[in-house]
Tab-separated table of C-alpha atoms in Angstrom:
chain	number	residue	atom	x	y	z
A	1	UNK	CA	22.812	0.067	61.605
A	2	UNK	CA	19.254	-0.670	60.413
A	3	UNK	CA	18.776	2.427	58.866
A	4	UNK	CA	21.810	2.224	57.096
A	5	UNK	CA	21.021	-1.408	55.581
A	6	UNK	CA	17.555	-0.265	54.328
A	7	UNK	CA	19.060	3.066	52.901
A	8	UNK	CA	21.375	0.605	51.094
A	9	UNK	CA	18.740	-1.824	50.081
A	10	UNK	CA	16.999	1.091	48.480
A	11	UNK	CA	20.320	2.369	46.937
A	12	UNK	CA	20.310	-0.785	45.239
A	13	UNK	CA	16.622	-1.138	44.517
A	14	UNK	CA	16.716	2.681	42.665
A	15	UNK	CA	20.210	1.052	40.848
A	16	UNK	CA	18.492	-1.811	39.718
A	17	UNK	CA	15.094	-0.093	38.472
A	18	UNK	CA	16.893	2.953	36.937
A	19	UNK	CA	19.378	0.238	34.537
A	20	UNK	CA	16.204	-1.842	34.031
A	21	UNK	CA	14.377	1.465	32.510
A	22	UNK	CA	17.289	2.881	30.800
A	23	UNK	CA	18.410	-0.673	29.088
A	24	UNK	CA	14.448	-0.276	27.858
A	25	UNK	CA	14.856	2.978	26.809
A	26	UNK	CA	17.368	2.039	24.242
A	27	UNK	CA	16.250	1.897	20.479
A	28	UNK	CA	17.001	-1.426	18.812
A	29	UNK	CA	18.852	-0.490	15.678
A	30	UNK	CA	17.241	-2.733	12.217
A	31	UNK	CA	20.008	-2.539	9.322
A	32	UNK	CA	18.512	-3.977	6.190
A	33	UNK	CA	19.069	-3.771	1.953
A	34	UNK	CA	16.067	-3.446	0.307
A	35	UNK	CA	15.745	-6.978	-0.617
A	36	UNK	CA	15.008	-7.739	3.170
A	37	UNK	CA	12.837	-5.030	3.465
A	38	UNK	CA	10.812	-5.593	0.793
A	39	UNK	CA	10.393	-9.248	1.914
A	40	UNK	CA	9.412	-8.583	5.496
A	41	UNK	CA	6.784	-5.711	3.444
A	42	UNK	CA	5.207	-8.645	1.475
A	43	UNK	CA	4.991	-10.785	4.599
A	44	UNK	CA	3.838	-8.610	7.399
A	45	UNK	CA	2.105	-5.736	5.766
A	46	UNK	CA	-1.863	-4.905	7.044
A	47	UNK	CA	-2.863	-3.778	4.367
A	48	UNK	CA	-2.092	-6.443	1.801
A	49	UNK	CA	-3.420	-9.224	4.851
A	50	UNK	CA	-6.465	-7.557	4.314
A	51	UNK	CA	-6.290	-7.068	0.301
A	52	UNK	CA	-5.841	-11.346	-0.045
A	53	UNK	CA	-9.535	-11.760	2.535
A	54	UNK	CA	-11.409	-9.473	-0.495
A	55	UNK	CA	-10.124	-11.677	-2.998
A	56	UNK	CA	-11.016	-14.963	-0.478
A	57	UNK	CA	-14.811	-12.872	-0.490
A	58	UNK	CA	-15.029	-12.720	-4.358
A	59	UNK	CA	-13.921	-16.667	-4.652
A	60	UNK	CA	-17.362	-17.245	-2.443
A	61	UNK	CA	-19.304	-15.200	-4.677
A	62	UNK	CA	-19.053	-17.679	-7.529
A	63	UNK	CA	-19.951	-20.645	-4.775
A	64	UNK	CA	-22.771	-19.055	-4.151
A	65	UNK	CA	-23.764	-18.108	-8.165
A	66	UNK	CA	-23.290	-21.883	-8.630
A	67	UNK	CA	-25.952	-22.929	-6.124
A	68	UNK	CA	-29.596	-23.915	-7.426
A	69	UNK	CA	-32.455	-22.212	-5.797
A	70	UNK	CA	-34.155	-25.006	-2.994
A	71	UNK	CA	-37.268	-27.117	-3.422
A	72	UNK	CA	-39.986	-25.669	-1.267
A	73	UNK	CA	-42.773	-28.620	0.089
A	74	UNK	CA	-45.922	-27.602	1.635
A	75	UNK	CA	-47.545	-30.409	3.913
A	76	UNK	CA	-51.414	-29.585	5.109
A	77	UNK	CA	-53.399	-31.835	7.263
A	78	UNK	CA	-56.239	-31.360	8.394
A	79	UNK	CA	-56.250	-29.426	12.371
A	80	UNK	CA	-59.655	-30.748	13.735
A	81	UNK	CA	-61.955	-33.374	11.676
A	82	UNK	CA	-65.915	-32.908	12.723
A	83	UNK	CA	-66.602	-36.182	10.853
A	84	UNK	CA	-64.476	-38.706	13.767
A	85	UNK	CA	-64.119	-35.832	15.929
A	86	UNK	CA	-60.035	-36.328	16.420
A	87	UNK	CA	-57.410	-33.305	16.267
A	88	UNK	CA	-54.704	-33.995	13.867
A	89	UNK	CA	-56.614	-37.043	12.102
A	90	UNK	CA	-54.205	-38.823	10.051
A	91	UNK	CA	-56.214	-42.159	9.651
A	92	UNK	CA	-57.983	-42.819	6.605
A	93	UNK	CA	-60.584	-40.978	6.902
A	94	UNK	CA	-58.749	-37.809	7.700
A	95	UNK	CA	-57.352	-35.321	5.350
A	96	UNK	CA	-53.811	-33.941	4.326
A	97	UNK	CA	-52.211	-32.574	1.355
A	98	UNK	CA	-48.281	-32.282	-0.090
A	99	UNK	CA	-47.031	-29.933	-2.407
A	100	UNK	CA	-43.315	-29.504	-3.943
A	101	UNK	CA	-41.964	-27.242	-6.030
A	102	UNK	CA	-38.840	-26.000	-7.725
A	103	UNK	CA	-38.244	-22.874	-9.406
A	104	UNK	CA	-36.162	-23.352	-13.130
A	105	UNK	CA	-34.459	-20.248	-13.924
A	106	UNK	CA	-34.548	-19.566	-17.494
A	107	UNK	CA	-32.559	-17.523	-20.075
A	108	UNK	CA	-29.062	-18.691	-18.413
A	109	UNK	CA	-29.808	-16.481	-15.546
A	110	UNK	CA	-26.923	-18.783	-13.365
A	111	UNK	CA	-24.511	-19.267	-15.648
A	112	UNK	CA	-24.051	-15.719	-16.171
A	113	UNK	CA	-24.399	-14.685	-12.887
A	114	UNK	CA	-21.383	-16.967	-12.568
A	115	UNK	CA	-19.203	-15.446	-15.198
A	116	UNK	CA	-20.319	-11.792	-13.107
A	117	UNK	CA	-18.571	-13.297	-9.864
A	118	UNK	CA	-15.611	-14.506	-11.673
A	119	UNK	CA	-15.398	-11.199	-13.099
A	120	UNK	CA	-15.723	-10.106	-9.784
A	121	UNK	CA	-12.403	-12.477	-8.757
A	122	UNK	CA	-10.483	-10.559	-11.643
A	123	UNK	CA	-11.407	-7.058	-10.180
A	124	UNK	CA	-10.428	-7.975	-6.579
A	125	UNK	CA	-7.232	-9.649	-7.688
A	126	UNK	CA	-6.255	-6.839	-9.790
A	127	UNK	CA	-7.211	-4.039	-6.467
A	128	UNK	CA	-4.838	-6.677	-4.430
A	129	UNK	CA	-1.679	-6.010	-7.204
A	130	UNK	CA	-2.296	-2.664	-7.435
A	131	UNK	CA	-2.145	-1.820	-4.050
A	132	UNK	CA	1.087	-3.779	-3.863
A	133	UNK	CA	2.223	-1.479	-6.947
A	134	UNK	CA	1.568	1.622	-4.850
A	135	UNK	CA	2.842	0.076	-1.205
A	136	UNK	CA	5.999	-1.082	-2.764
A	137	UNK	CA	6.609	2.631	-4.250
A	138	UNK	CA	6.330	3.546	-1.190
A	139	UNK	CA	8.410	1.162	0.427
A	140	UNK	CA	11.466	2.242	-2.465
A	141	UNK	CA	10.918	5.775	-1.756
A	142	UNK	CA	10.914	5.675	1.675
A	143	UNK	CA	14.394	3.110	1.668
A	144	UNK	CA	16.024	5.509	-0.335
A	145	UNK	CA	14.698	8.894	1.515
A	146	UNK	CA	15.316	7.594	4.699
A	147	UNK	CA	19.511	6.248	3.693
A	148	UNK	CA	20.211	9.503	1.577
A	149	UNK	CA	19.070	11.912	4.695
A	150	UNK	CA	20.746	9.098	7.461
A	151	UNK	CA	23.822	9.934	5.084
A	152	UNK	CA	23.818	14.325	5.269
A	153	UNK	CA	22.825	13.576	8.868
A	154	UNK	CA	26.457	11.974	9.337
A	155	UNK	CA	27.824	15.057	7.467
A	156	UNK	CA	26.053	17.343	10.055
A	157	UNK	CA	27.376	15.238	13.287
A	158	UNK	CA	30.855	15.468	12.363
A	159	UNK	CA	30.463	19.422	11.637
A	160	UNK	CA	28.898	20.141	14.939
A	161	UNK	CA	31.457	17.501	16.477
A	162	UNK	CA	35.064	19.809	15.186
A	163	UNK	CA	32.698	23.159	15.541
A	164	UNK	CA	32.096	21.884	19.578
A	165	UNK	CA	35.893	21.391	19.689
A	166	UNK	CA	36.495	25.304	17.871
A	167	UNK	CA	34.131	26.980	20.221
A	168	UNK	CA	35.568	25.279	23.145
A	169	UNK	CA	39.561	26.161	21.966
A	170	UNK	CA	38.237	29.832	20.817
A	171	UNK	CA	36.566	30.736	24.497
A	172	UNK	CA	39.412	29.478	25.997
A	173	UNK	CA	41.692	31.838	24.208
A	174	UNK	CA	38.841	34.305	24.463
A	175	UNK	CA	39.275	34.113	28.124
A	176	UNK	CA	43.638	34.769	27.612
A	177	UNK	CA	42.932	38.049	25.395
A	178	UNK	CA	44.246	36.042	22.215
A	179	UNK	CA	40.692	35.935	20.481
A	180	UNK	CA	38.563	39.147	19.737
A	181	UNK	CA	34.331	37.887	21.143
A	182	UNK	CA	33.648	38.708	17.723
A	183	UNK	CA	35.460	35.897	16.112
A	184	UNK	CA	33.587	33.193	19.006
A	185	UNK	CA	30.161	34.680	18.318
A	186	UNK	CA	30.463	34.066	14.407
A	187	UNK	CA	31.730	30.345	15.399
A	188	UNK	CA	29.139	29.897	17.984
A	189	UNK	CA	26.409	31.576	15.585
A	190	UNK	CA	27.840	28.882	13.101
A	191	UNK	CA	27.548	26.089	14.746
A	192	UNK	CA	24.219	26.905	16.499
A	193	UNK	CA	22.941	27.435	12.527
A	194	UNK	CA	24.038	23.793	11.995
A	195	UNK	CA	22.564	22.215	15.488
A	196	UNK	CA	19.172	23.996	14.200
A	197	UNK	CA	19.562	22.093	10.916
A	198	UNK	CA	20.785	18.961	12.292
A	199	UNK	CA	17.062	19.202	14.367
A	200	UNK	CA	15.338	19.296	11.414
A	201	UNK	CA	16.546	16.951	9.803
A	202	UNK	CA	16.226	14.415	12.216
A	203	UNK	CA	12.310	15.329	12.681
A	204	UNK	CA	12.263	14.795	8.738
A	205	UNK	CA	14.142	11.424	9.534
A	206	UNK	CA	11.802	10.120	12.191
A	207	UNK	CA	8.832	11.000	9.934
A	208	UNK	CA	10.490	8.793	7.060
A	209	UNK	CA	11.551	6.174	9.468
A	210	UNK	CA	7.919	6.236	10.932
A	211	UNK	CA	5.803	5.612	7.291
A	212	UNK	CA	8.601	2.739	6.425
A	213	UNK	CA	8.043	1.338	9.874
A	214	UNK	CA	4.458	1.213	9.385
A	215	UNK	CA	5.331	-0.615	6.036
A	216	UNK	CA	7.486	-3.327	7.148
A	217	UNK	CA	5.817	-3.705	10.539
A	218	UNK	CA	8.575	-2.968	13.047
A	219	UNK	CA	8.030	-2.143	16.329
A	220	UNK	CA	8.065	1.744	17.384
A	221	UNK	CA	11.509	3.541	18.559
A	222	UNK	CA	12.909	1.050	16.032
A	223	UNK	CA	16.252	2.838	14.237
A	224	UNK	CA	15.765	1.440	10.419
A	225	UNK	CA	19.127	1.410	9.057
A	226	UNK	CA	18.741	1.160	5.281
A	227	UNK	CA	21.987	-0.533	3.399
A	228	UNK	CA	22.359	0.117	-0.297
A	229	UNK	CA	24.747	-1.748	-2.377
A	230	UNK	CA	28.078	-0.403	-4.003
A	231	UNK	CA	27.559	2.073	-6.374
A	232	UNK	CA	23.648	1.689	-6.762
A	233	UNK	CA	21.845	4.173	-8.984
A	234	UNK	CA	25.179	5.104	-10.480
A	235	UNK	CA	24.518	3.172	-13.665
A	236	UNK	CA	22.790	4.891	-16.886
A	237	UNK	CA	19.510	3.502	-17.113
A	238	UNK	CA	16.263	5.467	-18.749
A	239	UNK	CA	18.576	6.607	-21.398
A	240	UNK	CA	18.496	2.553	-23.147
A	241	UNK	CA	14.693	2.678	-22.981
A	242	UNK	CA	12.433	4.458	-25.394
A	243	UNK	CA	9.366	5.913	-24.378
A	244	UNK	CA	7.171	3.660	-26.623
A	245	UNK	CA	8.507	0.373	-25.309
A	246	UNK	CA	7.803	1.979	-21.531
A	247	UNK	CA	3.898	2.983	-22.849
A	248	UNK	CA	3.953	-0.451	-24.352
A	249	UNK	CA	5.292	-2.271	-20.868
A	250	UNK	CA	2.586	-0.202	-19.054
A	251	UNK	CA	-0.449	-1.463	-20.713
A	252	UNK	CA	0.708	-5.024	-20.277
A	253	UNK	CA	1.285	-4.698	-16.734
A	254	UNK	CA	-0.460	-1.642	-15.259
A	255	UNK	CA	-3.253	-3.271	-12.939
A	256	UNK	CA	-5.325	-0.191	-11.882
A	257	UNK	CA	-5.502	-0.217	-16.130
A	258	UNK	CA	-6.807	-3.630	-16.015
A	259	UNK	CA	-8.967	-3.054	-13.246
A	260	UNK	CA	-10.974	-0.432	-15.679
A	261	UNK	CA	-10.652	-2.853	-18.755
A	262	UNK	CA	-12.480	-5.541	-16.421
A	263	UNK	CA	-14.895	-3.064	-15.108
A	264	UNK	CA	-16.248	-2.401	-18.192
A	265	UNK	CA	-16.337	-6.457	-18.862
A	266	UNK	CA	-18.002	-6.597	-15.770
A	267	UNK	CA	-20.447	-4.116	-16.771
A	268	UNK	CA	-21.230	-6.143	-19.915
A	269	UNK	CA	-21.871	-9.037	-17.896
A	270	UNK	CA	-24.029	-7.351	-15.641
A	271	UNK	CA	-26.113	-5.938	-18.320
A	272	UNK	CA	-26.588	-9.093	-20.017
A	273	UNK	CA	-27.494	-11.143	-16.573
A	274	UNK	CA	-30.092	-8.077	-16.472
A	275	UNK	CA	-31.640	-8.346	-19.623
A	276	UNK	CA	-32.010	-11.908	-18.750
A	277	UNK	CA	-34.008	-11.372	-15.503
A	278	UNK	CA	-36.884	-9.604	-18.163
A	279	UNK	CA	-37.524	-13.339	-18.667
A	280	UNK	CA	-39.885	-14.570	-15.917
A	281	UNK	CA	-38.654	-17.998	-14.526
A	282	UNK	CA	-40.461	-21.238	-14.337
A	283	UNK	CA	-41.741	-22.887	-11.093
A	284	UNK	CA	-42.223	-26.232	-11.336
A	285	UNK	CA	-44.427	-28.572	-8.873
A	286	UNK	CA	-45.796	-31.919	-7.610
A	287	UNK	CA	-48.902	-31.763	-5.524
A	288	UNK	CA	-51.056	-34.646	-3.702
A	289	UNK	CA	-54.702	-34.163	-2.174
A	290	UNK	CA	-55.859	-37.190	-0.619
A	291	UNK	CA	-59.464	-36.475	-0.371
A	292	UNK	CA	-60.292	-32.540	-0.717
A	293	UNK	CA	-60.375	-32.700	-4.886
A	294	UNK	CA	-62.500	-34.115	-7.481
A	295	UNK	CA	-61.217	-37.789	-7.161
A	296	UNK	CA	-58.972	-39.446	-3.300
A	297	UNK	CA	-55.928	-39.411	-3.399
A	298	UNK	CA	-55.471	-37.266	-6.213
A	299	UNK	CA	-51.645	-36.242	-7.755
A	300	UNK	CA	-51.340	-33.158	-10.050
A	301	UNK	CA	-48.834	-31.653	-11.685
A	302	UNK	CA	-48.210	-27.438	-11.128
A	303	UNK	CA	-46.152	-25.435	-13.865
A	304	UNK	CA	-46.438	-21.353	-13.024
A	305	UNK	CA	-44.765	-18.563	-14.473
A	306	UNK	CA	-45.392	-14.666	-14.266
A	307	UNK	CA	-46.351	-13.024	-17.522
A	308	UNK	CA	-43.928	-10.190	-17.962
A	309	UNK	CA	-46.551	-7.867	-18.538
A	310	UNK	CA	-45.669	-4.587	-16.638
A	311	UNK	CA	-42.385	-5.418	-14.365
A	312	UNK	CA	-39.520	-6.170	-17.357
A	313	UNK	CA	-36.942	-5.310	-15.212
A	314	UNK	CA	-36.140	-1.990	-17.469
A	315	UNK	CA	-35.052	-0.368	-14.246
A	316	UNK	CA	-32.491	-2.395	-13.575
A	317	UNK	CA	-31.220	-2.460	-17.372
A	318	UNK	CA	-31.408	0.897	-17.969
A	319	UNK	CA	-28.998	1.268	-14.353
A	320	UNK	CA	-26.688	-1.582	-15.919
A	321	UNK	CA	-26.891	0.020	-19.815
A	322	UNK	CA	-25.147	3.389	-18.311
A	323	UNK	CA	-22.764	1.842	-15.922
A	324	UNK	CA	-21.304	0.296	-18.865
A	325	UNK	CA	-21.013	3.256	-21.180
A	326	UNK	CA	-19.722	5.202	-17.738
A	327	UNK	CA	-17.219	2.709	-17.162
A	328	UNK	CA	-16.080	2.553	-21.217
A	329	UNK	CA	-15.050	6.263	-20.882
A	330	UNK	CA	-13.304	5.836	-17.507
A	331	UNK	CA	-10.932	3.627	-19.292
A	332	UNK	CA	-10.388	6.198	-22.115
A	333	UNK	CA	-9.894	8.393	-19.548
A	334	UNK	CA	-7.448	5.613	-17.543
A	335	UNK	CA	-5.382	5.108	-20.916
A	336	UNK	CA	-4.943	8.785	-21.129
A	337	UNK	CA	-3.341	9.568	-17.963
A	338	UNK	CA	-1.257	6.401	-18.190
A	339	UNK	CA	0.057	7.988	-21.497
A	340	UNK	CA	0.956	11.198	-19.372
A	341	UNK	CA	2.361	9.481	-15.958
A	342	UNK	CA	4.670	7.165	-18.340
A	343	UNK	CA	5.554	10.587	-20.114
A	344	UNK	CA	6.751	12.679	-16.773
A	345	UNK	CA	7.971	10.046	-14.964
A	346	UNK	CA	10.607	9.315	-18.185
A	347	UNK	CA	11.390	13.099	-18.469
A	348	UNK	CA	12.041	12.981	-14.755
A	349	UNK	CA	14.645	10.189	-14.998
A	350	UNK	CA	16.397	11.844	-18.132
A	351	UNK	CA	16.552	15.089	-16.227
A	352	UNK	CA	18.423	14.126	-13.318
A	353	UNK	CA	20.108	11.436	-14.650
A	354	UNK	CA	21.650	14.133	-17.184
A	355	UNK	CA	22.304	16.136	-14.405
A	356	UNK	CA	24.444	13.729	-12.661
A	357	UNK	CA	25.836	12.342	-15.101
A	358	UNK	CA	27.494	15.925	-15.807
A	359	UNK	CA	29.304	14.764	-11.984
A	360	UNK	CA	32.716	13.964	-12.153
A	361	UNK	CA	32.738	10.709	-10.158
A	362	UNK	CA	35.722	11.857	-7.917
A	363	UNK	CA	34.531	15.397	-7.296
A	364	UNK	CA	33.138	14.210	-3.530
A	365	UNK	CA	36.206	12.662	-2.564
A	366	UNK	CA	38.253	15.148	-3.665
A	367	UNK	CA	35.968	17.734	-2.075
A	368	UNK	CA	36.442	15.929	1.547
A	369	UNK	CA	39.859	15.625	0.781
A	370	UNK	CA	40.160	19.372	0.723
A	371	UNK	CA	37.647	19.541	3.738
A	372	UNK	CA	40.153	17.845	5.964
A	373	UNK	CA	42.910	19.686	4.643
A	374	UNK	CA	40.661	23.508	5.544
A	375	UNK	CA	39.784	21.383	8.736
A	376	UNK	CA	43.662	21.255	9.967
A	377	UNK	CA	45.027	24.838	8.268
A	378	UNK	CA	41.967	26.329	10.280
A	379	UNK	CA	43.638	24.715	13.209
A	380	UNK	CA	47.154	25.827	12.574
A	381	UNK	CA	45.603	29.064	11.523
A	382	UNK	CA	46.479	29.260	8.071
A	383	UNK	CA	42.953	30.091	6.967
A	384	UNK	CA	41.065	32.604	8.226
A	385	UNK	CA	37.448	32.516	10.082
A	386	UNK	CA	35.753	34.319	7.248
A	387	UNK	CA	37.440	31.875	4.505
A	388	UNK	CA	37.052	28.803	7.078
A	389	UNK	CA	32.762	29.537	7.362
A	390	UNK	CA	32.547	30.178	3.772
A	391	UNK	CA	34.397	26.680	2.371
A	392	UNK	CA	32.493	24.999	5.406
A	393	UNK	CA	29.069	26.237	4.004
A	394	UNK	CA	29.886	25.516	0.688
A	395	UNK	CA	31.346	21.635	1.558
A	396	UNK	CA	28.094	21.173	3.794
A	397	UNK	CA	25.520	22.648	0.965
A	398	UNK	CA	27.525	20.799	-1.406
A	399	UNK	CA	26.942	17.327	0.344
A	400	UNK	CA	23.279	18.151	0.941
A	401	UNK	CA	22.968	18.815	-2.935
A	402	UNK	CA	24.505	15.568	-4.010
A	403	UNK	CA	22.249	13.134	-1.785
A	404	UNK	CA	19.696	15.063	-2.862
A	405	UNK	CA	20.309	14.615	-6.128
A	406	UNK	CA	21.289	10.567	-5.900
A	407	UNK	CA	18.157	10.479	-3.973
A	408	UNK	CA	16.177	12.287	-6.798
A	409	UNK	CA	17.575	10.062	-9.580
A	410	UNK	CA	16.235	6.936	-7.394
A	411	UNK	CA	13.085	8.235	-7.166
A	412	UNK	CA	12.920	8.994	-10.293
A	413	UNK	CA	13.739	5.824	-11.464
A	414	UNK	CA	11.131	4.363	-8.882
A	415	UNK	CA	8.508	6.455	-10.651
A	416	UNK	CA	9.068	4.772	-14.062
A	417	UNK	CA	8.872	1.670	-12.218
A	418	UNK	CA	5.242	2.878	-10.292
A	419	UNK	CA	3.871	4.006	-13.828
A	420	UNK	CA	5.509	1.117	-16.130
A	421	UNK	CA	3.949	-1.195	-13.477
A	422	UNK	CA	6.449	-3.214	-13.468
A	423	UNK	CA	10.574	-3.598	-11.643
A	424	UNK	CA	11.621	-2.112	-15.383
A	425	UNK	CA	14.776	-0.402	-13.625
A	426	UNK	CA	17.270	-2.507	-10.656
A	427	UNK	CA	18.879	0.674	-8.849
């Protein structure tokens, strides 16, 4: 009786721990438009978290341009008098000495070290946007990726579904003599074809899903459905825009652009604050003897400056002199292939949205229409297995095409927004 109770206990104890581990094996499901995503990306994503601290860094920078150098004092007394014979003598016949000093930069050395670190601000504000600009293409292309293949996967579950119910009916009439083997090995070839596909294409899925994760911050085994609204990326877009007003949209709001126009402003600043350190500076002091000059107690006052004889600081100017003319051709160079991304990535968008345009919008539902219709003749054998295969390949390629191609028009359009800088097109 004992045994059996603790065989039972255990019974239960396995029960318990194997529902506990499978209800933790099961993948939370996520279904979100791109609105939601996008908002969780700009909340939650590392790398922008980290972006905002550089621009927090740069803000200090100026702080710290702002600040005036520190007085330096000097105090001296005297460590052991022979005269009264006393360590540390501060009475009056002792001896001591104070000096202070401050150093007076000259030539506006601080003020344009300032304008450098605001300059500074601009760059690391402008790195912060244009990061966003690439994340968020990312983000887009990823949405759309991810909901186009979700959508062929569906196409490829319900094939493999009816072909699991074919090859089941067709070895059980095998196994009556009604069915030549021949017949069940092309069904069975055809359906192992499209369980080898189906793998793929969920490996490609769990990639997608995977980078998108990483860009909303979800946790892992998390199934990201993606929701797009009715009829999105149906409506004619890059035909109403011209390719100058697209050029003309990207140099307004193209960061990494203004990130090379203030690079070579920061050079310029940089070059001047260089020039200005050829100017030696001026230290300024106060000093007090009380009895080891001419006269007790004596005050003085101490002006110094370096004469700029040898060290002009031509290094340094020379350094600051090519950086800018560098940085004056890398934005030539940054202009140019703006010119060229705008130029592709509004080719692209004509192209396929050309292409499916030339779509009649019924053609899919009239092509699943006819699928079901094959799908029941092949049951009431009225089409053959030859015919059946062939239509089936064609209605499965044909799907595969056509989210390929919606997802193509998207990313196209996504482009023109990643090289216009700017949400130009609303899919």
């Amino acid at each position: 009786m004992i045994n059996r109770l603790a065989g039972l206990t255990w019974l239960v104890l396995f029960a318990t721990v194997f529902r506990t581990t499978a209800s933790a094996q099961v993948k939370d499901t996520l279904t979100l438009t791109l609105p939601q995503a996008e908002q969780q990306f700009l909340q939650k994503n590392i790398s922008l978290l980290t972006q905002r601290y550089s621009i927090d860094s740069a803000k200090a920078g100026v702080i710290t341009a702002r600040l005036y150098d520190n007085p330096q004092v000097t105090f001296e007394n005297v460590l052991y008098n022979h005269t009264t014979r006393k360590w540390f003598d501060l009475s009056y016949q002792g001896q001591n000495s104070l000096q202070a000093e401050q150093l007076l930069k000259l030539a506006g050395k601080r003020n344009k070290a300032v304008k450098l670190a605001q300059s500074g601000i601009k760059l690391s504000e402008y790195q912060f946007y244009d990061l966003m600009r690439t994340l968020r293409f990312s983000l887009h292309d990823n949405f759309y990726d991810l909901y186009y293949k979700q959508q062929s996967l569906e196409t490829f579950a319900s094939q493999i579904a009816f072909l699991q119910t074919v090859v089941t009916a067709f070895t059980a009439q095998q196994a009556k003599g009604n069915i030549a083997p021949k017949e069940v090995v092309r069904i069975k070839s055809m359906l192992y074809d499209l369980q080898h596909d189906h793998l793929s294409l969920q490996e490609d899925i769990q990639q997608t899903q995977s980078d998108l994760a990483l860009l909303i911050r979800v946790p892992p085994g998390t199934v990201i459905r993606p929701v797009l609204p009715e009829g999105a990326g149906e409506k004619p877009l890059a035909l109403s825009y011209s390719y100058q007003s697209l050029l003309d949209t990207a140099r307004e709001n193209r960061y990494d652009l203004k990130i090379a126009q203030e690079t070579v402003n920061y050079n310029h600043l940089n070059l001047r604050l260089q020039k200005s350190m050829a100017v030696p500076d001026l230290q300024v002091g106060f000093s007090y003897d009380k009895q080891g000059n001419f006269e007790r107690n004596y005050n003085g006052l101490n002006v110094s400056m370096p004469l700029p004889f040898f060290n002009r600081n031509q290094g340094n100017i020379k350094t600051a002199r090519a950086a800018l003319e560098s940085s004056k051709l890398q934005l030539e160079g940054q202009e140019d292939e703006l010119a060229h991304e705008v130029m592709n990535s509004y080719q692209l968008a004509l192209q396929t949205e050309k292409l499916l345009n030339e779509f009649d919008p019924g053609f899919e539902n009239e092509y699943t229409t006819m699928m079901n219709e094959v799908e029941k003749n092949f049951r009431l054998h009225n089409i053959g297995l030859l015919e059946f295969i062939d239509l089936y390949d064609a209605y499965r390629n044909n799907v595969l095409k056509m989210n390929a191609l919606k997802y193509d028009r998207l990313h196209a359009l996504e482009s023109l927004n990643f090289s216009t800088g700017t949400p130009v097109f609303h899919p």
